[in-house]
Amino acid sequence: MRDQQDTSAEGQNLRPPAERQGPSGRHRVFTSSVVFPESSDYSDAEVLPDSFPSAPAEPLPEFLLEPEDAFIVKNRPVQLRCRASPATQIYFKCNGEWVNQNDHITRESLDQITGLVVREVEISVSRTQVEELFGLEDYWCQCVAWSSAGTTKSNRAYVRIAYLRKNFEQEPLGREVRLEQEVLLQCRPPEGMPAAEVDWLKNEDAIDPSQDSNFLITIDHDLIIKQARLSDTANYTCVARNVVAKRRSSTATLIVYVSGGWSSWTEWSECNAQCGRGWQRRTRSCTNPAPLNGGAFCEGPPFQRVTCTTLCPVDGGWTEWAKWSACGTECTHWRSRECQAPPPRNGGKHCSGSMMESKNCTEGLCARSLAPDTGVAVYAGLVGALLLCVILVLCVGVLAYRRRCRHLHGDITDSSSALTAAFHPGNYKPSRQDNPNPLHPSAPPDLTATAGTFRGPLFSLQQGANDSPHKIPMTTSPLLDPLPSLKIKVYNSSTLSSLELPADVRSDGEILSLNSVGTVGRERDYYSHTLSREPGLSTSATLGNLGGRLTIPNTGVSLLVPPGTIPQGKFYEMYLIINKWDKMTLPSEGSQTVLSPVVSCGPSGMLLNRPVVLTLPHCAQLDTPTPDWTLTLKTQTHQGAWEEVLTVGEETLSSPCYLQLEEECCHVLMEQLGTYGLVGQSCPPQPACKRLQLALFAPRAPCLSLDYSLRIYCIHDTPHALKDVLDLERSLGGVLLEDPKPLLFKDSYHNLRLSIHDIPHTHWRSKLLAKYQEIPFYHIWSGSQRPLHCTFSLERSSLAVSQLTCKICVRQVEGEGQIFQLHTDIQETLPPHSPLPSGGSCPPSSQVGPYAFRLPDSIRQKICASLDVPSARGCDWRLLARSLGFDRYLNYFATKPSPTGVLLDLWEACHQADADLVSLATALEDMGKSEVLVVMTTDGDC
């Protein structure tokens, strides 16, 4: 910006200023006909002329060239120039004082177009002037030009001393990273004036991000390699430069390694023993990929060997010759032998030679020497043999017929005789007497009784005098037919009386235990290995027709068995188990992620009259305006493979389940018990988010060592996952420092980065060399790992140091993050901190009968009777489903005998933690069902 003075400021017809000594002794100040008081600046003291001209003789000066900012490099002075037209005089003014006239170099010319005088002035500014006169202040100079019309000032030009320090504030550090990992190389250049520009060299070649998009140089001069390639293994140097000098950082060597991977197994080799016991082997190689640049070699053996047995070939051998036959009409007799001593086996050679041998039996004499009645005797013998064969066939037929009749009459065994006579003729082993209460829910019965193998239809055994109408042909059940070796536990009347059952079913009830329903053959073996009942991860109860609820405390997992689900008169020992990660395969594949615990409920294969409701907590973030998830319910087969049951939003009439989705859990209506899990996948174009929890643990005080460690777990935001980590840390002697923090983890292929900051270095030091730690993206996203955590190892200077203050930052690269503000006394013993509810507030693990349901059975029946019948106005169960938010796929409920009853079952599962019926009453009130509300008010607790 140019400051212009009024035409009266300097007056007209100015004479060149006279020289006089300035106060500094170095520069001289000039005066003209305009008076400058010594106590003020030129711009501050002006004396107006006595009169003003009627019109300016020429215009105000205009600067054609203004002085520019400059840097003094080393001791070389800088030149400042300015040019103005028209100008009778031009002088420099530096930091408020006039520069001596003799220090100016003036050039004058004439503009050929305008005819005005063009004057150019140049001065030299040295390092000494800038340093001694003005110290650390900015040194500036400005041109002032005169004409007959007045004065004009130029812009200020600043003169600074240029420098560049030698030491970098931060230099890049060498690293070893795996293939396709993101790499950050940091560089902070030395302090300088002007600020240094930074370049990166890769093996002494400049890196240009515009030519290679895999490189990115940030505004802070850091180098980011988005995905490390093998070609990125090199020496990297940070170069800082300005007008003074160029500085090079120390070289950082980056090594991109590849960890080895096993190839597929080869086929098994032939057994090395041609006869007898030997072995065969198969191999694999660590070439998929091969380890490079110091990458880890494959873990595990490169070969496997198993024993094998090759059957030895046995050559056949002849038996002894049989006796000679009678002499025939041909005057010969025969004898034979067989290749059975031993018979040829396993590729052995057959006997060589003839099986039969003949020779003359009359020593040369033939038929003429025989008696004339010999032919008649031969024929008589043949007829007798034929009659004997016919008699034998008839006897065998009669015996077979009688045997078959006895078998048909002995198929059905009466229950009373079986219970008193030990299932004659089968082999029945009675219950052991050392367990006085084998059916108590807290002590599962000992299933040691085995029934005999019956060849006819198999009937369930029930007690009672008139029990023939109640016999159920169990061979029609898919549980028992056609699998062999059926094992059944049967209880007599004394056993049943010890169980607290309803009075109307104690005498003739049938109880099928967990180990007796469907546990046959290899299916029993499979579940004996996979379904382990660990404390806190399982529950069981004996349920009948009145139903009940199974709940695993502090996990959010429950199973609701509505009334009428189990047939009248039958009781099942039902179970609910959360499977451990390390004891089974998980349902995720590809880019899918596990969102819920994998839960087994059973007995699998039991027949249900109506759907049960399985409640699973999940960690999918669902509060987005657009659907980000494709959610799928999967089940595990008996062979261990996972199959899709349904995909939310894609249900059809053939879908066997219905899934009600809420923000933190889902409820599955199903009619087949088994093993289930919820998985999800991002739905383009938006990436989905999982809800995680970050839990910070430390060793339990007091700490008697100089070493101290902090562990941060990254787990699913479900009660079960937090309970699992708390149990694990309790066994390791760790204590939770504060409530877990939530974190949204995005499906963006970026890792989770953890770093520690603000450690008081006077008393503590970190034993980690890296600036941060990372948990790979896929380990978190798949959900198939054990609880993931990072450890920060610290060391204090002495045992007297007890206070620790620091910050721990956890964030997804290019995502959200959390910060733990830690201030703790490691010697102070703190009570164990648990975010889970205390034992007194936990719901019971099992509730049997009406106590398990909020809605009384009488009210339920009246609501079903009122809403099951379709209404032309639509005020039926369909409106109830919409009011309760269960109308995503109404066809599922329409296929049930009582749609309203299934809706109420789902409502019970969704509101198991509620203590009132407000939501249901509100829905009925909105529907105008006042008669039902009256029933709820009188019979229920609304």
Short mmCIF file of N, CA and C in Angstrom, two decimals, residues 612-660:
data_model
loop_
_atom_site.label_atom_id
_atom_site.label_comp_id
_atom_site.label_asym_id
_atom_site.label_seq_id
_atom_site.Cartn_x
_atom_site.Cartn_y
_atom_site.Cartn_z
N VAL A 612 -39.82 -70.30 19.47
CA VAL A 612 -39.16 -69.74 20.65
C VAL A 612 -38.44 -68.47 20.21
N VAL A 613 -38.01 -67.65 21.18
CA VAL A 613 -37.36 -66.37 20.88
C VAL A 613 -35.97 -66.37 21.49
N LEU A 614 -34.96 -66.31 20.63
CA LEU A 614 -33.56 -66.24 21.06
C LEU A 614 -33.09 -64.79 20.97
N THR A 615 -32.60 -64.24 22.07
CA THR A 615 -32.12 -62.84 22.11
C THR A 615 -30.60 -62.83 22.11
N LEU A 616 -30.03 -62.10 21.14
CA LEU A 616 -28.58 -61.99 21.00
C LEU A 616 -28.17 -60.52 21.01
N PRO A 617 -27.20 -60.12 21.82
CA PRO A 617 -26.66 -58.75 21.70
C PRO A 617 -25.77 -58.64 20.47
N HIS A 618 -25.69 -57.45 19.89
CA HIS A 618 -24.83 -57.25 18.73
C HIS A 618 -24.12 -55.90 18.86
N CYS A 619 -23.12 -55.68 18.02
CA CYS A 619 -22.32 -54.46 18.09
C CYS A 619 -22.37 -53.67 16.80
N ALA A 620 -23.42 -53.82 15.98
CA ALA A 620 -23.55 -53.05 14.75
C ALA A 620 -24.11 -51.67 15.07
N GLN A 621 -23.52 -50.63 14.47
CA GLN A 621 -24.02 -49.27 14.63
C GLN A 621 -25.16 -49.06 13.64
N LEU A 622 -26.38 -48.85 14.15
CA LEU A 622 -27.56 -48.83 13.28
C LEU A 622 -28.24 -47.48 13.21
N ASP A 623 -27.75 -46.45 13.97
CA ASP A 623 -28.46 -45.16 14.02
C ASP A 623 -28.04 -44.24 12.88
N THR A 624 -27.91 -44.76 11.67
CA THR A 624 -27.57 -43.95 10.51
C THR A 624 -28.81 -43.79 9.65
N PRO A 625 -28.91 -42.66 8.92
CA PRO A 625 -30.13 -42.45 8.11
C PRO A 625 -30.25 -43.43 6.95
N THR A 626 -29.15 -43.95 6.46
CA THR A 626 -29.19 -44.92 5.36
C THR A 626 -28.71 -46.27 5.86
N PRO A 627 -29.25 -47.37 5.31
CA PRO A 627 -28.79 -48.70 5.76
C PRO A 627 -27.36 -48.96 5.33
N ASP A 628 -26.48 -49.17 6.31
CA ASP A 628 -25.07 -49.43 6.04
C ASP A 628 -24.72 -50.91 6.13
N TRP A 629 -25.64 -51.73 6.64
CA TRP A 629 -25.32 -53.13 6.91
C TRP A 629 -26.18 -54.07 6.07
N THR A 630 -25.59 -55.16 5.67
CA THR A 630 -26.33 -56.33 5.19
C THR A 630 -26.16 -57.40 6.27
N LEU A 631 -27.22 -57.65 7.04
CA LEU A 631 -27.15 -58.52 8.21
C LEU A 631 -27.70 -59.89 7.86
N THR A 632 -26.98 -60.93 8.29
CA THR A 632 -27.33 -62.31 7.97
C THR A 632 -27.27 -63.14 9.24
N LEU A 633 -28.29 -63.97 9.45
CA LEU A 633 -28.30 -64.93 10.55
C LEU A 633 -27.79 -66.26 10.00
N LYS A 634 -26.80 -66.85 10.70
CA LYS A 634 -26.23 -68.11 10.25
C LYS A 634 -26.39 -69.17 11.33
N THR A 635 -26.45 -70.42 10.89
CA THR A 635 -26.53 -71.56 11.80
C THR A 635 -25.46 -72.57 11.42
N GLN A 636 -25.04 -73.36 12.40
CA GLN A 636 -23.98 -74.35 12.19
C GLN A 636 -24.58 -75.74 12.11
N THR A 637 -24.17 -76.47 11.09
CA THR A 637 -24.64 -77.84 10.91
C THR A 637 -23.90 -78.78 11.86
N HIS A 638 -24.34 -80.03 11.91
CA HIS A 638 -23.69 -81.02 12.77
C HIS A 638 -22.27 -81.31 12.31
N GLN A 639 -21.98 -81.06 11.02
CA GLN A 639 -20.62 -81.29 10.52
C GLN A 639 -19.70 -80.12 10.77
N GLY A 640 -20.21 -79.02 11.34
CA GLY A 640 -19.38 -77.87 11.66
C GLY A 640 -19.43 -76.77 10.63
N ALA A 641 -20.08 -76.97 9.47
CA ALA A 641 -20.15 -75.93 8.44
C ALA A 641 -21.24 -74.93 8.80
N TRP A 642 -21.09 -73.68 8.28
CA TRP A 642 -22.06 -72.61 8.55
C TRP A 642 -22.95 -72.40 7.32
N GLU A 643 -24.25 -72.25 7.58
CA GLU A 643 -25.22 -72.02 6.52
C GLU A 643 -26.03 -70.77 6.85
N GLU A 644 -26.44 -70.05 5.80
CA GLU A 644 -27.27 -68.87 5.97
C GLU A 644 -28.71 -69.28 6.25
N VAL A 645 -29.29 -68.66 7.28
CA VAL A 645 -30.69 -68.91 7.60
C VAL A 645 -31.57 -67.87 6.93
N LEU A 646 -31.22 -66.61 7.11
CA LEU A 646 -31.97 -65.53 6.46
C LEU A 646 -31.10 -64.29 6.41
N THR A 647 -31.41 -63.41 5.48
CA THR A 647 -30.80 -62.08 5.38
C THR A 647 -31.87 -61.05 5.66
N VAL A 648 -31.61 -60.14 6.60
CA VAL A 648 -32.61 -59.15 7.02
C VAL A 648 -33.02 -58.31 5.82
N GLY A 649 -34.34 -58.24 5.60
CA GLY A 649 -34.87 -57.48 4.47
C GLY A 649 -35.11 -58.31 3.23
N GLU A 650 -34.67 -59.58 3.23
CA GLU A 650 -34.84 -60.45 2.06
C GLU A 650 -35.62 -61.71 2.43
N GLU A 651 -36.51 -61.63 3.44
CA GLU A 651 -37.26 -62.79 3.87
C GLU A 651 -38.28 -63.20 2.81
N THR A 652 -38.55 -64.49 2.75
CA THR A 652 -39.58 -65.06 1.89
C THR A 652 -40.42 -66.01 2.72
N LEU A 653 -41.45 -66.57 2.08
CA LEU A 653 -42.31 -67.50 2.81
C LEU A 653 -41.56 -68.76 3.24
N SER A 654 -40.44 -69.05 2.57
CA SER A 654 -39.67 -70.23 2.94
C SER A 654 -38.65 -69.95 4.05
N SER A 655 -38.55 -68.68 4.49
CA SER A 655 -37.60 -68.36 5.56
C SER A 655 -38.06 -69.01 6.85
N PRO A 656 -37.19 -69.78 7.53
CA PRO A 656 -37.63 -70.51 8.73
C PRO A 656 -37.67 -69.65 9.98
N CYS A 657 -37.16 -68.41 9.91
CA CYS A 657 -37.05 -67.56 11.11
C CYS A 657 -37.57 -66.17 10.79
N TYR A 658 -37.71 -65.39 11.87
CA TYR A 658 -37.98 -63.96 11.77
C TYR A 658 -37.03 -63.26 12.72
N LEU A 659 -36.39 -62.18 12.27
CA LEU A 659 -35.40 -61.47 13.07
C LEU A 659 -35.87 -60.05 13.31
N GLN A 660 -36.07 -59.71 14.58
CA GLN A 660 -36.44 -58.35 14.99
C GLN A 660 -35.17 -57.64 15.45
#
